[in-house]
Coordinates of C-alpha atoms in Angstrom, one line a residue:
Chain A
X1 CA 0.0 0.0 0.0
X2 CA 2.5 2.6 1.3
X3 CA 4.6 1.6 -1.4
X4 CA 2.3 2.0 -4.5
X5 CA 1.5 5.2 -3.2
X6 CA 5.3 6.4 -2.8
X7 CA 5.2 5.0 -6.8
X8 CA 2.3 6.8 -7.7
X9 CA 3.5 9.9 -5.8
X10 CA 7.2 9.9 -7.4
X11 CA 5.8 9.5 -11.4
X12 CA 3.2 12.7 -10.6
X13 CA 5.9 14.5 -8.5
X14 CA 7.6 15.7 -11.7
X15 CA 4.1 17.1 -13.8
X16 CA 3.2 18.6 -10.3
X17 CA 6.0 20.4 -9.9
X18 CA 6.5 21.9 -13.1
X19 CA 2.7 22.6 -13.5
X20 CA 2.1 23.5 -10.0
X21 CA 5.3 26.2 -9.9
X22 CA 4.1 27.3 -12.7
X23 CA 0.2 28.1 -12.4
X24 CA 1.5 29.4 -8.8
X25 CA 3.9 32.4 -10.6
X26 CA 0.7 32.9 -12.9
X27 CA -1.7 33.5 -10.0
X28 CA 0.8 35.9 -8.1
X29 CA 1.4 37.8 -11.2
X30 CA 4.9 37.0 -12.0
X31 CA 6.3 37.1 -15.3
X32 CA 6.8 33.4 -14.8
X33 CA 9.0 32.9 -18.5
X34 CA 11.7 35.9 -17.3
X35 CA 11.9 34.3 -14.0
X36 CA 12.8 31.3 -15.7
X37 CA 15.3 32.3 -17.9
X38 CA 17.1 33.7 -15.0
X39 CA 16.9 30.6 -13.1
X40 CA 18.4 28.9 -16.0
X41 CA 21.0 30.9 -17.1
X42 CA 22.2 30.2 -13.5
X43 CA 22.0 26.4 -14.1
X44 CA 23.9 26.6 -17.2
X45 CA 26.9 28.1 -15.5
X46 CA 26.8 25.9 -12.4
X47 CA 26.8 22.6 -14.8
X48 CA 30.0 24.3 -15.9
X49 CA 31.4 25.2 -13.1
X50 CA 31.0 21.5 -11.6
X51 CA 33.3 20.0 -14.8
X52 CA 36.7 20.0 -13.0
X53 CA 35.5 18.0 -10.1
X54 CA 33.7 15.6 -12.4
X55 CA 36.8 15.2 -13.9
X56 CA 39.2 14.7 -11.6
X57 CA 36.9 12.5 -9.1
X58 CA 36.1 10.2 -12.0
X59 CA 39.3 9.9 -13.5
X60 CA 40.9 8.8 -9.4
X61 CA 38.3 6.4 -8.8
X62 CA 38.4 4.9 -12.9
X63 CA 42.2 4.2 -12.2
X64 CA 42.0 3.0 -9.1
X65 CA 39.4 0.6 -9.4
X66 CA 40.6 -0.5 -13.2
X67 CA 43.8 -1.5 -11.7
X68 CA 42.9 -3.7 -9.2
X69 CA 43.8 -1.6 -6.4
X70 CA 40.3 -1.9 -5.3
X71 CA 40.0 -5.4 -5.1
X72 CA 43.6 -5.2 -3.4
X73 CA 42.1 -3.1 -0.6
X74 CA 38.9 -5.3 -0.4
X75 CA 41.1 -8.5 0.3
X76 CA 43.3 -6.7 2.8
X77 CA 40.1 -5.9 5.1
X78 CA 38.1 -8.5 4.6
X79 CA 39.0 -10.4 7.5
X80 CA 38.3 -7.2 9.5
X81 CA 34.9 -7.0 8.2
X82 CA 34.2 -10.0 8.6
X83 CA 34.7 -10.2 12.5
X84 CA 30.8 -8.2 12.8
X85 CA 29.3 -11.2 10.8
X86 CA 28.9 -9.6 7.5
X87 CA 29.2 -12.2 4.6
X88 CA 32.3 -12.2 2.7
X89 CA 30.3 -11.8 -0.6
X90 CA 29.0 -8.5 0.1
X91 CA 32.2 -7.2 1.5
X92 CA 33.1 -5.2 -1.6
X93 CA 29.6 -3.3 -1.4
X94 CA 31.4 -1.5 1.6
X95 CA 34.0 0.2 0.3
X96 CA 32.4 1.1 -3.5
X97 CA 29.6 2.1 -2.2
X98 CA 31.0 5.7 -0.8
X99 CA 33.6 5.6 -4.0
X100 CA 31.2 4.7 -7.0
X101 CA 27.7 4.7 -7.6
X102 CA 28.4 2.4 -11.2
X103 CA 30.5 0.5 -9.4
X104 CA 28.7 -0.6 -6.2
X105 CA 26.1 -1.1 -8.8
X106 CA 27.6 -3.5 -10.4
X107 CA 28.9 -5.5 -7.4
X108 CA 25.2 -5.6 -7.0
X109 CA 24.8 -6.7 -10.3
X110 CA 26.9 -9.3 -10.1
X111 CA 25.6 -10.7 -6.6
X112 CA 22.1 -10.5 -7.6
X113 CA 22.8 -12.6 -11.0
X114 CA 25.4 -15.1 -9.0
X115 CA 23.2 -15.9 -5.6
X116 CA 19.6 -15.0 -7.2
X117 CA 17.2 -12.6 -6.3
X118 CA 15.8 -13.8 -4.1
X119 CA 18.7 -15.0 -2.0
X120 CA 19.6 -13.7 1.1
X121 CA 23.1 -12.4 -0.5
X122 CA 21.1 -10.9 -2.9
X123 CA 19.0 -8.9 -1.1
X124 CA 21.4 -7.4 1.2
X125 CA 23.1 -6.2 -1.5
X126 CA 20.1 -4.5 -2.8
X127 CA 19.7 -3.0 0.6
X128 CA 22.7 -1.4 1.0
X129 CA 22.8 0.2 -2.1
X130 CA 20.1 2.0 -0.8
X131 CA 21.4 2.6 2.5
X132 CA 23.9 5.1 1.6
X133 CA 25.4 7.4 -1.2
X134 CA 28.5 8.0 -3.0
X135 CA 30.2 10.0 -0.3
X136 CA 33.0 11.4 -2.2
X137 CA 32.0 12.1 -5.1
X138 CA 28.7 14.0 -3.6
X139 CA 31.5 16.1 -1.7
X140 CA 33.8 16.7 -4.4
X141 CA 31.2 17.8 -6.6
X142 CA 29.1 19.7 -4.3
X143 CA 32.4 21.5 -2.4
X144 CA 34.2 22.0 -5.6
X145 CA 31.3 24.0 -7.1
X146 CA 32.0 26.3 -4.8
X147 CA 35.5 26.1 -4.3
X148 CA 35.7 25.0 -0.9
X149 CA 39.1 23.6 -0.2
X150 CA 39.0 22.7 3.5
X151 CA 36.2 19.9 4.4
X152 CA 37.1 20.2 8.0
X153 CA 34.7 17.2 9.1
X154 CA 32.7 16.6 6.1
X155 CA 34.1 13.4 5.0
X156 CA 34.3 12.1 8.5
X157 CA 30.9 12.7 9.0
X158 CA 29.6 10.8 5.5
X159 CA 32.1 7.7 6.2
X160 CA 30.9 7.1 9.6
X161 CA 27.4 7.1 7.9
X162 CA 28.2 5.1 5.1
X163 CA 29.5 2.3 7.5
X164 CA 27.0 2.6 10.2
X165 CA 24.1 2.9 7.1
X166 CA 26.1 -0.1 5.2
X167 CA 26.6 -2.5 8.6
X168 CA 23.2 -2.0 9.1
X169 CA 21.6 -3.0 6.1
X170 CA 23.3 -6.4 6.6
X171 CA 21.4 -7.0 9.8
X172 CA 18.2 -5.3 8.9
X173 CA 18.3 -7.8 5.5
X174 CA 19.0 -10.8 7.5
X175 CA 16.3 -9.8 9.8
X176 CA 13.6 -9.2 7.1
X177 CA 14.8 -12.5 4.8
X178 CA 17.0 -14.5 6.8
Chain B
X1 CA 42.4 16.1 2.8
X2 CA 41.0 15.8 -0.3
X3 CA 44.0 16.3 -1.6
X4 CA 45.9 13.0 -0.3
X5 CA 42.9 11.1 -0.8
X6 CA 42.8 11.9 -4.3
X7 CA 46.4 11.9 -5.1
X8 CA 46.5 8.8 -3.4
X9 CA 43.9 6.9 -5.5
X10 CA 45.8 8.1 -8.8
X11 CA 48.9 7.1 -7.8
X12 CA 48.4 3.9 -6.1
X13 CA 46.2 3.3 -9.8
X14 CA 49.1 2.9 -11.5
X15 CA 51.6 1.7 -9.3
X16 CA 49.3 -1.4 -9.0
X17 CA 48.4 -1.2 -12.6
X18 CA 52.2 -1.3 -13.7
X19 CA 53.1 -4.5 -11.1
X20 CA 49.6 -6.2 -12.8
X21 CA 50.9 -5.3 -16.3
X22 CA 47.7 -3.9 -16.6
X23 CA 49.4 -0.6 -17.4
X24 CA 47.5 -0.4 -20.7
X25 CA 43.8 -0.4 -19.2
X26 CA 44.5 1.5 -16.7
X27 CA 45.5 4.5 -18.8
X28 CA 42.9 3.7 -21.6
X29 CA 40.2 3.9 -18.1
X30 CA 41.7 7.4 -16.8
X31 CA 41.3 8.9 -20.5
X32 CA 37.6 7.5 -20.6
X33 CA 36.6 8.8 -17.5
X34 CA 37.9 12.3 -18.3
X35 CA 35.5 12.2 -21.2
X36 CA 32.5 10.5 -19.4
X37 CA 32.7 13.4 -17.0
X38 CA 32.3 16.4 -19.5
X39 CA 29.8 14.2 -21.3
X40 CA 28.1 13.6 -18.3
X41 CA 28.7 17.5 -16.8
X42 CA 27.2 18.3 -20.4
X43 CA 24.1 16.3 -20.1
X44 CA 23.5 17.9 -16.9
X45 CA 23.1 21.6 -18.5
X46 CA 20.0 21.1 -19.8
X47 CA 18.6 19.6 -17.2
X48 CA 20.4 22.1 -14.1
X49 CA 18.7 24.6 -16.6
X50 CA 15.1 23.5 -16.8
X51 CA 15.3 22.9 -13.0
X52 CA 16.8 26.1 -11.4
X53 CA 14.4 27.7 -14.0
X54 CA 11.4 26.0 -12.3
X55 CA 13.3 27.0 -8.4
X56 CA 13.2 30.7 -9.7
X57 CA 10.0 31.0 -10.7
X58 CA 9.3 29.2 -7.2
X59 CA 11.3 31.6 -5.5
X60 CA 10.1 34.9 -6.9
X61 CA 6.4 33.8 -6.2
X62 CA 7.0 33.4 -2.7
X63 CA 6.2 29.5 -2.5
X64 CA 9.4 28.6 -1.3
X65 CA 9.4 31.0 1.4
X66 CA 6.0 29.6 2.2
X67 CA 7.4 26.6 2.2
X68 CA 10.5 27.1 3.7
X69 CA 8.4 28.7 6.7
X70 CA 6.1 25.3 7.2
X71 CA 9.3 23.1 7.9
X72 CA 11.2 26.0 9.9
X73 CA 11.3 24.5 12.8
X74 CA 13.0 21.4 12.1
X75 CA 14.9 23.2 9.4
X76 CA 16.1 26.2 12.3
X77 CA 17.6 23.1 14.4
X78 CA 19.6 21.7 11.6
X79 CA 20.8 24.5 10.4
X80 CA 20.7 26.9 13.5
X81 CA 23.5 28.9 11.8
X82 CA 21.5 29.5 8.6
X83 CA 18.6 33.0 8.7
X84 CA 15.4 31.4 8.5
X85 CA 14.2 33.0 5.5
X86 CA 17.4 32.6 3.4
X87 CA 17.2 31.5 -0.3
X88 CA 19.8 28.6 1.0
X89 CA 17.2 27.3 3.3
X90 CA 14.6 27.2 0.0
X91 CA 17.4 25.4 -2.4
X92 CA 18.1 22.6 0.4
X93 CA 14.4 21.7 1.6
X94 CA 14.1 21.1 -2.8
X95 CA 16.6 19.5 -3.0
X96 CA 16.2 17.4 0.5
X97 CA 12.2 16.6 -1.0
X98 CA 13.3 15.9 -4.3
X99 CA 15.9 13.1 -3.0
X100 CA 13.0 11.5 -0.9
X101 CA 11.0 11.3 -3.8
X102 CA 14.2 9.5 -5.6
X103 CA 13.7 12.4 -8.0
X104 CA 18.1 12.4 -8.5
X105 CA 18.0 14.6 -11.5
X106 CA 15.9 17.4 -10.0
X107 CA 17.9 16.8 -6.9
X108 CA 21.7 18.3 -7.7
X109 CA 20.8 21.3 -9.7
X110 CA 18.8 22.1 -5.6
X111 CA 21.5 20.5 -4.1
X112 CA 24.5 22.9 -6.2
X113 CA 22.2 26.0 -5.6
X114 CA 21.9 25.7 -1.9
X115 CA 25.7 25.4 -1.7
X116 CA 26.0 28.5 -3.5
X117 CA 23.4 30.0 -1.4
X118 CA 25.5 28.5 2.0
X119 CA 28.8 29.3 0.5
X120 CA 27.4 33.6 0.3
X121 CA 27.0 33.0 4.2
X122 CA 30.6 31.7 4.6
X123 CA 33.3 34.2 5.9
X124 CA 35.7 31.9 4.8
X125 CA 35.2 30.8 1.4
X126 CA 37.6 28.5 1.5
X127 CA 36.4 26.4 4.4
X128 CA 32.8 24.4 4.6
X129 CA 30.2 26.0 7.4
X130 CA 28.7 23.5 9.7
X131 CA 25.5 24.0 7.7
X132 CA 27.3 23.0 4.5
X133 CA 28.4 19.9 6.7
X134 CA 25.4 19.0 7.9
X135 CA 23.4 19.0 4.7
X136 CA 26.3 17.5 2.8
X137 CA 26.1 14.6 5.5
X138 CA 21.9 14.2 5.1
X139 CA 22.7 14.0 1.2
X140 CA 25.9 11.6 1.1
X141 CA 23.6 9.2 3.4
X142 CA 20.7 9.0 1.0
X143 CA 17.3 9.5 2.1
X144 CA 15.5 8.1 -1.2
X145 CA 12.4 6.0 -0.1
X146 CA 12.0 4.2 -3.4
X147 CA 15.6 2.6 -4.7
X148 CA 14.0 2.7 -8.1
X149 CA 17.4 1.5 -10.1
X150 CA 17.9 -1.5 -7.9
X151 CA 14.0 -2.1 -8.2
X152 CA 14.6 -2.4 -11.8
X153 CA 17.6 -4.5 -11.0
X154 CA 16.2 -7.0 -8.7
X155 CA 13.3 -7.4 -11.0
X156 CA 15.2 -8.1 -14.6
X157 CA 17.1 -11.0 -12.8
X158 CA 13.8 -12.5 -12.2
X159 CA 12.7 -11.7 -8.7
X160 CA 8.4 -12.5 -8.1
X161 CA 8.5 -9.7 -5.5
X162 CA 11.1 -6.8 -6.3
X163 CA 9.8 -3.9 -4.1
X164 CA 9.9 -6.3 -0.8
X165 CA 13.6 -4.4 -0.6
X166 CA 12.0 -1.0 0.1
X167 CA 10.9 -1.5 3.7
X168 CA 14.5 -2.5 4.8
X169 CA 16.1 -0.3 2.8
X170 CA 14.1 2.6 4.5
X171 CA 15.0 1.1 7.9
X172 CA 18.7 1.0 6.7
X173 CA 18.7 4.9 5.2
X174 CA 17.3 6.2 8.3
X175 CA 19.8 4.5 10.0
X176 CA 22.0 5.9 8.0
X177 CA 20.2 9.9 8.3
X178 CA 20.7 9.9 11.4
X179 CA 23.7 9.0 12.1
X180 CA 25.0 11.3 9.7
X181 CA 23.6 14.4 11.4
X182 CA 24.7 12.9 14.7
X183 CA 27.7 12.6 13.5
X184 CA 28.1 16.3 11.9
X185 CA 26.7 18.0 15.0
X186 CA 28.9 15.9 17.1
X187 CA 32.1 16.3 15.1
X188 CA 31.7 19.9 14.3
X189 CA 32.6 20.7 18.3
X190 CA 35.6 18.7 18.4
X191 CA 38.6 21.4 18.6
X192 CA 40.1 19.9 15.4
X193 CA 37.7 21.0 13.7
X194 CA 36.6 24.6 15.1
X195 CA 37.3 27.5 13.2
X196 CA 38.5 30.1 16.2
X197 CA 36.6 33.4 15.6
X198 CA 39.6 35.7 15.8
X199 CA 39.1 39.4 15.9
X200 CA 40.8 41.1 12.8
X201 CA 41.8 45.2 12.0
X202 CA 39.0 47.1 12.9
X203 CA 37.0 45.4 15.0
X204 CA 36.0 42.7 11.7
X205 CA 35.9 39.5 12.8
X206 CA 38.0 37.2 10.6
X207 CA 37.7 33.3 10.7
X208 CA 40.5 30.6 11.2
X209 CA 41.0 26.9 11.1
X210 CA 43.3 26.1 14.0

């Protein structure tokens, strides 16, 4: 129930907006097409000004996961991660998740496909990549719009989330499906 | 910071990539990505444009400010440092709403407009506010309700009952909220990362990291 409503409401969200915004401007007499412009003139130079980030964000994480390095790191905690009863399969969905959003996807991917959707492995998988974000990126791209240089605790603060949010969709998964 | 971190993943890339002999990929992947990021920077113009169109149009009409004024009370104790009725408070309950509704595209042209609007409160415009903190931490811990991708996912590999994810998921995300504003309100007291107030020439008070 709650959940085909949350569908229904997230296809109309988009029309309501626009329309909504839109009639709304008309009714307080603004000259809702000007307004407009401006606000998009504005958007045009912030997708610009977010370009170097993308680059070099993408770029770090593309080399370091197409060398291996990744997996290198993955195997070296394992063992750690392990310790708090997390599955060894799902391991790897701990530390892409805050790097890459394709690439925690495809672990995913790969887990669903491998252990079935329906499998326990499976589904935690699906959980966590909906437990958290892609903590740097989201920071490098939101800070460097702006040309912040100094985080202070920024990153702290999304990692400890990430692994809290990531830990804990392991045990809420095994406690909805295991 | 940053700056290690990144450094670090570059490096480390091709140090490991030249002991693998997988020298060749690894460059080929760093010259891709470059691409993929102005292509993907690009696609995002239009659609930055058509939404901070909308937000203005919102703005000048007084909605968000109507808005902004229903959810002031939880939005004052997130953001205590942040005027009530500032345009940054607008641009972050969009894009806050929008992420809920897993509405991502509509989400970062909010999400880069209340920075901007944060970053006019900052005195030092190189250093993040503990409001830009705070609602960088709410939006790197993902407060989507539907995981519509992974819906999509779960149900082309053959799953009877795909959407059975989204009540854990929400569990797990809230989880995950929380402790990320815990954990920005905690940290931002901790003396490593105060900026001292220091008073400047003239009775201006200038900001510093210690």
């Amino acid at each position: 129930m709650f959940i085909e409503i949350m569908e229904i409401l997230s296809k109309l969200a988009i029309p309501f907006m626009i329309v909504g915004i839109i009639l709304y401007g008309i009714i307080r007499n603004i000259k809702v097409y000007e307004s407009f412009m401006e606000g998009a003139k504005d958007g045009i130079t912030t997708a610009i000004r977010i370009i170097p980030s993308f680059v070099a964000m993408l770029v770090a994480i593309g080399v370091f996961r197409e060398s291996g390095a990744m997996d290198m790191l993955i195997k070296l905690f394992s063992p750690l991660i392990e310790l708090f009863k997390i599955p060894g399969e799902v391991v790897p969905m701990i530390f892409m998740r805050p790097l890459s959003g394709s690439g925690a996807q495809g672990i995913m991917s790969e887990l669903i496909k491998n252990h079935g959707p329906e499998s326990l492995i499976g589904r935690t998988a699906a959980v966590m990549m909906g437990s958290s974000e892609t903590t740097f990126y989201i920071l490098a791209v939101y800070f460097g719009s702006v040309s912040i240089k100094k985080y202070r605790h920024a990153l702290s603060a999304g990692l400890i989330a990430d692994l809290v949010g990531l830990v804990s969709a392991v045990y809420v998964a095994r406690i909805f499906f295991g | 910071m940053i700056n290690a971190i990144w450094a670090a993943l570059i490096i480390i890339g091709f140090i490991v990539g030249a002991i693998t002999g997988n020298l060749d990929n690894v460059t080929a992947s760093a010259i891709q990505n470059a691409k993929g990021a102005v292509e993907l920077a690009i696609g995002l113009i239009g659609v930055m444009a058509l939404w901070l169109g909308i937000m203005k149009i919102a703005e000048d009409s007084g909605l968000i400010r109507g808005v902004s004024k229903l959810l002031k009370p939880i939005m004052i104790l997130l953001f205590p440092d942040v005027p009530a009725d500032h345009p940054a408070m607008g641009a972050m309950i969009m894009n806050i709403s929008a992420n809920i509704l897993g509405l991502g595209n509509a989400a970062t042209p909010f999400g880069l407009k209340a920075m901007e609007e944060l970053q006019k409160l900052n005195r030092r415009k190189d250093t993040a506010t503990d409001a830009m903190v705070t609602f960088l931490a709410i939006n790197t811990s993902s407060v989507t309700l539907i995981p519509a991708s992974t819906i999509a996912i779960l149900s082309s590999a053959g799953a009877t009952n795909p959407t059975e994810i989204v009540g854990p998921t929400i569990v797990a995300t809230t989880i995950s909220t929380i402790t990320a504003i815990i954990a920005a309100k905690t940290l931002q007291r901790l003396p490593k990362y105060q900026i001292k107030k220091v008073k400047g020439k003239g009775g201006k008070v200038e900001c510093s990291l210690k």
